[in-house]
Coordinates of C-alpha atoms and ligand atoms in Angstrom, one line a residue:
M480 CA -45.7 -9.6 -20.1
K481 CA -42.7 -7.2 -22.1
I482 CA -42.7 -3.7 -21.2
L483 CA -40.6 -1.0 -22.9
V484 CA -39.0 1.6 -20.8
I485 CA -38.2 5.4 -22.6
N486 CA -36.4 8.1 -20.9
C487 CA -36.2 11.2 -23.7
G488 CA -33.7 13.8 -23.3
S489 CA -33.8 17.0 -25.6
S490 CA -31.9 15.3 -28.2
S491 CA -31.6 11.7 -27.0
L492 CA -33.5 8.6 -26.3
K493 CA -32.6 6.0 -24.1
Y494 CA -34.6 2.6 -23.6
Q495 CA -35.0 -0.9 -22.1
L496 CA -37.4 -3.5 -23.3
I497 CA -38.0 -5.6 -20.3
D498 CA -39.6 -8.9 -19.4
M499 CA -41.9 -8.8 -16.7
D500 CA -42.0 -12.4 -15.9
T501 CA -38.0 -12.6 -14.9
E502 CA -37.6 -8.9 -14.8
A503 CA -34.6 -9.4 -17.9
V504 CA -33.6 -7.0 -19.9
L505 CA -33.8 -8.2 -23.2
A506 CA -32.4 -5.2 -25.0
K507 CA -31.8 -1.8 -24.1
G508 CA -30.1 0.8 -26.4
L509 CA -29.4 5.1 -27.0
C510 CA -30.3 6.8 -30.0
E511 CA -27.6 10.3 -29.6
R512 CA -27.9 13.5 -31.5
I513 CA -31.7 13.1 -32.1
G514 CA -32.5 17.0 -34.6
I515 CA -28.3 17.3 -35.2
A516 CA -25.6 15.9 -37.3
G517 CA -24.3 12.8 -37.1
S518 CA -27.2 10.8 -35.1
K519 CA -26.8 7.5 -34.4
L520 CA -28.5 4.6 -32.4
T521 CA -26.9 1.6 -30.2
H522 CA -28.8 -1.2 -29.5
K523 CA -27.7 -3.8 -26.8
V524 CA -28.9 -7.4 -26.6
P525 CA -27.1 -9.8 -23.7
G526 CA -25.5 -12.3 -25.6
I527 CA -24.8 -10.8 -29.2
E528 CA -22.8 -8.6 -30.5
D529 CA -24.0 -4.7 -30.0
F530 CA -25.6 -3.1 -33.4
E531 CA -25.1 0.9 -34.5
L532 CA -26.8 2.6 -37.1
E533 CA -25.5 6.4 -38.4
T534 CA -28.7 7.4 -39.9
P535 CA -30.2 10.5 -39.4
M536 CA -33.0 11.3 -37.0
E537 CA -34.6 14.9 -37.5
N538 CA -36.7 14.3 -34.4
H539 CA -38.2 12.2 -31.8
D540 CA -41.0 10.4 -34.2
V541 CA -37.9 9.0 -36.4
A542 CA -35.8 7.3 -33.1
V543 CA -39.4 5.7 -31.6
K544 CA -39.6 4.1 -35.6
L545 CA -35.9 3.5 -35.6
V546 CA -36.4 1.7 -31.8
F547 CA -39.3 -0.7 -32.9
D548 CA -37.6 -1.3 -35.9
A549 CA -34.7 -2.3 -33.8
L550 CA -36.6 -4.2 -31.0
T551 CA -38.3 -6.4 -34.3
D552 CA -35.4 -6.6 -36.7
K553 CA -35.1 -10.5 -37.6
D554 CA -31.3 -10.3 -36.6
H555 CA -31.0 -8.0 -33.8
G556 CA -34.7 -7.9 -32.3
V557 CA -36.1 -9.7 -29.4
V558 CA -39.6 -9.8 -30.0
S559 CA -41.2 -11.1 -33.2
S560 CA -43.7 -7.9 -34.1
V561 CA -44.5 -4.8 -31.6
D562 CA -48.0 -6.7 -30.8
E563 CA -45.3 -8.9 -28.4
I564 CA -44.7 -5.3 -26.7
N565 CA -47.7 -4.7 -24.2
A566 CA -46.9 -0.9 -22.6
I567 CA -44.4 1.6 -22.8
G568 CA -43.6 2.9 -19.5
H569 CA -41.9 7.0 -19.6
R570 CA -39.3 8.6 -17.5
V571 CA -40.8 12.3 -16.9
L572 CA -39.2 14.7 -14.5
H573 CA -42.0 17.0 -13.4
G574 CA -45.9 16.0 -12.7
G575 CA -46.2 19.4 -10.4
K576 CA -48.9 19.7 -7.3
E577 CA -51.2 17.6 -9.1
I578 CA -49.3 14.4 -9.8
T579 CA -48.9 12.5 -7.3
Q580 CA -48.7 8.6 -8.5
S581 CA -47.9 7.3 -11.5
T582 CA -50.2 7.3 -13.8
V583 CA -51.8 6.3 -18.1
V584 CA -51.1 9.1 -20.3
D585 CA -54.1 10.6 -21.7
Q586 CA -54.9 14.1 -22.8
H587 CA -55.3 15.5 -19.4
V588 CA -52.1 14.5 -18.0
K589 CA -50.1 15.6 -21.2
D590 CA -51.7 19.0 -20.6
V591 CA -50.4 18.7 -17.0
I592 CA -47.0 18.0 -18.0
R593 CA -47.2 20.9 -20.4
S594 CA -48.3 22.7 -18.0
C595 CA -45.0 22.2 -16.3
F596 CA -42.8 23.2 -18.8
D597 CA -41.8 25.5 -16.9
L598 CA -40.8 23.9 -13.3
G599 CA -39.1 21.1 -15.5
P600 CA -37.9 23.5 -18.8
L601 CA -35.3 21.1 -20.1
H602 CA -36.7 17.5 -19.5
N603 CA -40.3 18.2 -19.5
P604 CA -40.7 19.4 -23.0
A605 CA -38.8 16.2 -24.3
N606 CA -40.6 13.8 -22.0
L607 CA -43.9 14.7 -23.7
T608 CA -42.1 14.8 -27.0
G609 CA -41.3 10.7 -26.5
I610 CA -44.9 10.1 -25.2
E611 CA -46.6 11.9 -28.4
A612 CA -43.9 10.1 -30.9
C613 CA -45.3 7.0 -29.1
E614 CA -48.7 7.6 -29.1
K615 CA -48.1 8.7 -33.3
I616 CA -46.0 5.6 -34.2
V617 CA -47.6 2.5 -32.2
P618 CA -51.3 4.0 -31.6
G619 CA -53.3 2.2 -29.5
K620 CA -50.5 0.7 -26.9
P621 CA -51.3 1.9 -23.5
N622 CA -48.4 4.6 -22.3
V623 CA -47.8 5.0 -18.7
A624 CA -45.5 8.5 -17.1
V625 CA -44.0 7.9 -14.0
F626 CA -42.6 10.5 -12.8
D627 CA -39.7 12.1 -10.6
T628 CA -41.6 14.2 -8.2
T629 CA -44.6 11.4 -6.7
F630 CA -42.2 10.4 -3.8
G631 CA -41.9 14.0 -2.5
M632 CA -46.1 14.6 -3.2
S633 CA -46.3 12.5 0.4
L634 CA -43.7 14.9 2.3
P635 CA -46.0 16.6 5.0
E636 CA -46.8 20.6 4.8
K637 CA -44.2 21.6 6.9
A638 CA -41.3 19.4 4.9
F639 CA -42.8 20.7 1.4
Y640 CA -43.6 24.5 2.3
Y641 CA -41.0 26.9 1.4
A642 CA -40.8 29.7 4.2
I643 CA -42.0 32.1 1.7
P644 CA -45.1 34.2 1.3
T645 CA -47.5 31.6 0.5
E646 CA -49.2 33.2 -2.5
Y647 CA -46.3 32.1 -4.3
Y648 CA -47.1 28.2 -3.9
E649 CA -51.2 29.4 -4.3
K650 CA -49.8 31.1 -7.5
Y651 CA -47.0 29.7 -8.9
G652 CA -46.8 26.0 -6.4
I653 CA -43.0 26.6 -5.6
R654 CA -42.6 24.1 -3.1
R655 CA -40.6 21.3 -2.4
Y656 CA -41.2 18.5 -4.9
G657 CA -37.0 16.5 -5.0
F658 CA -36.2 14.1 -7.9
H659 CA -34.5 11.0 -8.0
G660 CA -38.3 9.9 -6.8
T661 CA -37.7 6.7 -8.9
S662 CA -34.8 5.8 -7.2
H663 CA -35.9 6.9 -4.2
T664 CA -39.7 4.7 -3.8
F665 CA -37.8 1.8 -5.2
V666 CA -34.6 2.1 -2.9
S667 CA -36.8 2.1 -0.2
G668 CA -38.7 -0.3 -1.0
E669 CA -36.0 -3.2 -1.8
T670 CA -34.3 -1.9 1.8
I671 CA -37.5 -2.8 3.3
K672 CA -37.8 -6.0 1.6
F673 CA -34.1 -6.7 1.5
G674 CA -33.6 -6.4 5.1
H675 CA -36.6 -7.9 6.2
L676 CA -38.1 -4.4 7.6
D677 CA -41.7 -3.6 9.1
P678 CA -43.6 -2.7 5.5
E679 CA -45.2 -0.4 7.7
K680 CA -43.2 1.1 9.8
A681 CA -39.1 1.2 8.8
K682 CA -37.7 4.6 8.8
V683 CA -35.0 4.4 6.5
I684 CA -32.8 6.6 4.7
V685 CA -31.3 6.2 1.6
C686 CA -28.2 8.4 0.5
H687 CA -28.8 8.8 -3.8
L688 CA -24.7 9.6 -4.5
G689 CA -24.4 10.0 -8.1
N690 CA -23.3 13.0 -10.6
G691 CA -26.4 14.8 -8.8
A692 CA -27.0 13.3 -5.3
S693 CA -29.8 13.6 -2.8
I694 CA -31.0 12.1 -0.1
S695 CA -34.6 11.0 1.4
A696 CA -36.8 9.5 4.4
S697 CA -39.5 7.4 4.5
I698 CA -40.9 5.6 6.8
G699 CA -42.9 2.5 5.7
G700 CA -41.9 3.5 2.1
K701 CA -43.7 7.0 2.0
G702 CA -41.3 9.7 1.5
V703 CA -41.3 12.2 4.4
D704 CA -38.8 14.2 3.3
T705 CA -35.9 15.1 0.4
S706 CA -32.9 17.3 0.2
M707 CA -33.8 18.5 -3.5
G708 CA -36.6 21.5 -3.7
L709 CA -38.4 22.8 -6.4
T710 CA -35.1 21.9 -8.4
P711 CA -33.0 19.5 -8.9
L712 CA -30.1 22.1 -7.2
E713 CA -30.8 22.2 -3.7
G714 CA -29.5 19.7 -1.0
L715 CA -26.0 18.0 -1.0
I716 CA -22.7 18.9 -2.8
M717 CA -22.8 17.2 -6.3
G718 CA -20.8 17.1 -9.3
T719 CA -21.4 20.0 -10.9
R720 CA -24.2 21.7 -8.4
S721 CA -23.7 23.8 -5.3
G722 CA -26.5 22.3 -3.4
D723 CA -27.7 24.4 -0.7
I724 CA -26.7 27.8 -0.5
D725 CA -27.4 31.2 0.9
P726 CA -29.8 32.7 -2.1
A727 CA -28.3 36.4 -1.2
V728 CA -24.6 34.9 -3.6
V729 CA -27.0 34.9 -6.5
Q730 CA -27.6 38.7 -6.1
F731 CA -23.9 39.4 -5.2
L732 CA -22.4 37.5 -7.6
C733 CA -25.3 39.2 -10.4
N734 CA -23.9 42.9 -8.7
H735 CA -19.6 42.0 -9.1
E736 CA -19.8 40.1 -12.0
H737 CA -22.0 41.9 -14.0
I738 CA -24.2 38.9 -14.8
T739 CA -28.2 37.9 -15.0
V740 CA -29.5 35.9 -13.0
D741 CA -29.8 33.0 -15.1
E742 CA -26.3 33.1 -15.3
A743 CA -25.2 32.8 -11.8
L744 CA -28.0 30.1 -12.1
N745 CA -26.0 28.6 -14.5
V746 CA -23.1 29.2 -12.3
L747 CA -24.5 27.0 -9.1
N748 CA -26.2 24.3 -11.3
K749 CA -23.1 23.6 -13.6
K750 CA -19.9 24.8 -12.6
S751 CA -19.7 24.3 -8.7
G752 CA -19.9 21.3 -6.7
V753 CA -17.2 19.1 -6.2
L754 CA -16.1 20.9 -10.1
G755 CA -16.5 24.2 -8.5
M756 CA -14.6 23.6 -5.6
S757 CA -11.9 21.6 -6.8
G758 CA -11.4 23.2 -10.3
V759 CA -10.9 19.2 -11.8
S760 CA -13.5 17.4 -12.7
S761 CA -17.4 16.7 -11.7
D762 CA -16.2 12.7 -12.1
F763 CA -15.5 12.0 -8.2
R764 CA -12.9 9.3 -9.5
D765 CA -11.2 11.9 -11.4
V766 CA -11.6 14.1 -7.9
E767 CA -10.7 11.4 -5.8
K768 CA -7.0 11.0 -8.0
A769 CA -6.7 14.9 -7.9
A770 CA -6.3 14.4 -4.2
K771 CA -4.4 11.3 -3.7
E772 CA -2.0 13.6 -6.3
G773 CA -2.0 16.5 -3.0
N774 CA -4.4 18.8 -4.5
H775 CA -5.7 20.3 -1.7
M776 CA -8.7 21.8 -3.0
A777 CA -10.1 18.8 -4.8
A778 CA -9.6 17.0 -0.9
V779 CA -12.0 19.8 0.7
A780 CA -14.0 19.3 -2.2
L781 CA -14.7 15.7 -1.4
D782 CA -14.6 16.3 2.5
A783 CA -17.3 18.9 1.9
F784 CA -19.5 16.2 -0.1
R785 CA -19.0 13.4 2.8
Y786 CA -20.2 16.3 5.6
R787 CA -22.9 17.2 3.6
V788 CA -23.9 14.0 3.3
A789 CA -23.5 13.8 7.1
K790 CA -25.5 16.6 8.4
Y791 CA -28.3 15.6 5.9
I792 CA -28.2 12.2 7.4
G793 CA -28.1 13.6 11.1
A794 CA -31.4 15.9 10.3
Y795 CA -33.3 13.2 8.8
V796 CA -32.8 11.1 11.8
A797 CA -34.5 13.7 13.7
A798 CA -36.6 14.5 11.1
M799 CA -38.3 10.4 11.9
N800 CA -37.0 10.7 15.5
G801 CA -34.8 7.3 14.7
V802 CA -33.5 5.5 11.6
D803 CA -34.0 1.5 11.3
A804 CA -31.4 1.7 8.2
I805 CA -28.9 3.7 5.9
T806 CA -28.9 3.0 2.3
F807 CA -26.6 3.8 -0.2
T808 CA -26.6 3.7 -3.9
A809 CA -26.3 5.1 -7.3
G810 CA -22.7 5.6 -8.5
V811 CA -20.3 6.7 -5.7
G812 CA -22.8 5.1 -3.8
E813 CA -23.2 1.9 -5.1
N814 CA -18.9 1.9 -5.9
D815 CA -17.4 4.3 -3.6
A816 CA -16.2 1.7 -0.3
Y817 CA -13.8 4.4 0.8
T818 CA -16.8 7.4 1.0
R819 CA -19.1 5.2 2.4
A820 CA -16.8 3.6 5.6
F821 CA -15.8 7.2 6.0
I822 CA -19.6 8.9 6.7
V823 CA -20.5 6.7 9.2
E824 CA -17.0 5.8 10.5
N825 CA -16.3 9.6 11.3
Y826 CA -20.3 10.9 11.8
L827 CA -22.9 8.3 12.8
G828 CA -20.8 7.0 15.7
Y829 CA -23.2 8.5 18.3
L830 CA -26.3 6.1 16.7
G831 CA -24.2 3.1 17.5
A832 CA -23.9 2.5 13.4
K833 CA -21.1 0.3 12.4
I834 CA -19.8 -0.3 9.1
D835 CA -18.3 -3.6 8.2
P836 CA -14.5 -3.5 6.4
E837 CA -15.8 -7.1 4.8
R838 CA -19.0 -6.9 3.8
N839 CA -18.3 -2.6 2.5
K840 CA -15.8 -4.7 -0.3
V841 CA -19.6 -5.7 -1.9
R842 CA -20.0 -4.7 -5.7
G843 CA -22.9 -5.1 -8.2
K844 CA -25.7 -6.4 -5.9
A845 CA -27.6 -5.2 -2.5
A846 CA -26.1 -6.0 0.5
L847 CA -25.6 -5.6 4.5
I848 CA -22.5 -3.7 4.7
S849 CA -22.9 -3.2 8.6
T850 CA -21.5 -5.6 11.3
D851 CA -24.1 -7.4 13.2
D852 CA -23.8 -5.6 16.2
S853 CA -24.3 -2.4 14.6
K854 CA -27.4 -0.3 16.1
V855 CA -28.3 0.6 12.6
K856 CA -28.6 -1.2 9.6
I857 CA -26.6 -0.1 6.4
F858 CA -27.1 -1.2 2.8
M859 CA -25.2 -0.9 -0.3
I860 CA -28.3 -1.2 -2.8
P861 CA -28.0 -0.6 -6.2
T862 CA -30.8 1.5 -7.8
N863 CA -33.0 0.2 -11.0
E864 CA -34.9 3.4 -12.7
E865 CA -35.8 1.3 -15.3
L866 CA -37.0 -1.8 -13.6
A867 CA -39.0 0.6 -11.3
I868 CA -40.7 2.4 -14.7
A869 CA -41.5 -1.1 -15.5
R870 CA -43.4 -2.0 -11.8
D871 CA -45.8 0.8 -12.2
T872 CA -46.5 0.3 -15.6
L873 CA -46.9 -2.6 -15.5
R874 CA -49.3 -2.5 -12.2
L875 CA -51.8 0.5 -13.7
V876 CA -51.5 -1.8 -17.3
Q877 CA -52.6 -4.7 -15.6
G878 CA -55.8 -2.8 -13.5
Ligands
ADP1962 P1 -26.0 10.8 -12.3 O1 -27.0 9.6 -13.2 O2 -26.0 11.4 -12.0 O3 -25.4 10.8 -13.7 P2 -24.5 7.7 -11.6 O4 -25.3 7.6 -10.2 O5 -24.4 7.3 -12.9 O6 -24.4 9.8 -11.9 O7 -23.2 8.3 -10.5 C1 -21.5 9.1 -11.4 C2 -20.6 9.2 -10.4 O8 -20.4 8.3 -10.1 C3 -19.4 9.8 -11.0 O9 -19.3 10.9 -10.9 C4 -18.6 8.7 -11.0 O10 -17.0 8.9 -10.9 C5 -18.5 7.9 -9.6 N1 -18.1 6.9 -9.4 C6 -17.9 5.4 -9.7 N2 -17.5 4.1 -9.6 C7 -16.8 5.2 -8.6 C8 -15.9 4.8 -8.0 N3 -15.5 3.8 -7.8 N4 -15.6 5.8 -7.0 C9 -15.8 7.0 -6.7 N5 -16.6 7.6 -7.5 C10 -17.5 6.6 -8.5

């Protein structure tokens, strides 16, 4: 079985073809600048030179056709015909209140994705475009939609309702959905497998710390809380997002800066986080460098980022009345050993959590990074959202 995973943005399309017998990536690539001058396909196959093609891509249909051409090409292709590809898994941002799990695409699923355009204005239209392009270019091939919001759909009412008039939930579906759901499901599941934890009862906290950052609590792999909300703005301090903030700040900014609500939200989404605090960069490596060179606000931004992660861990330990494992993942979580150690050493001593400095040096593969006598197991586990999408797709097409 070979599964193609597609992640469509408004002007981009990322793909991976995965052999599900070995879970190896056979090929992966990216179409950039779709619908804009200078479109380009980059196609990578392990062991051979990258194939690059600059050619006009006026829409996603053209991009999808180019991807299938690249995958079946006699020189840089990896399958002899499209028939060898069994199904396509699509990353979809928002499934609204109705969709609680990954699902085979039919007209109803497409209608739901469309009905959530206002909840995911940047992603859902592009995700639907990708699905429709595949339906046109390879008709009859099963398409599966894997939603970023499904992890959050198992949250109990006390965790997903906002304390605002209930009519807004009923009218508009305003609630906590959470994002990075595919990553939280995958990494919490891998934590249970890798750590030999109880698959029914294990209490796991996953810290997905990348440019976008979120944290989740799950019991037996089922989400009980997650830090992002109606949109990805809530929760942790991120590369450019403020995370939790008093909503009255929006009103204050609008009144004093003479900007609209949309402009104020743009400040909170794109100009805040460690970028806004430090004035240096949204990239954590740049902020760390600046802090080391004596930039005070860069140091404060990193301190605040780590403090917020620790506060959420504390909240989720309380929410679950305990914790068996805490796992770090994504760009910062996987690569920044200092941040992992800082959080555990400065804030988690009361849990009896202890980091092992040697084990914490790990790069690129799952590892236990706590000491043998640590009361909570701490892991670093690389996330792999494409593999998670491919596994769900396989499960659904095999029935
Ligand atoms: P996203 O998928 O949200 O774009 P990633 O999970 O790819 O984000 O994470 C990207 C972030 O990881 C960047 O800000 C980058 O600086 C950070 N990062 C990568 N390696 C390191 C490292 N060694 N130390 C600190 N931060 C790192």
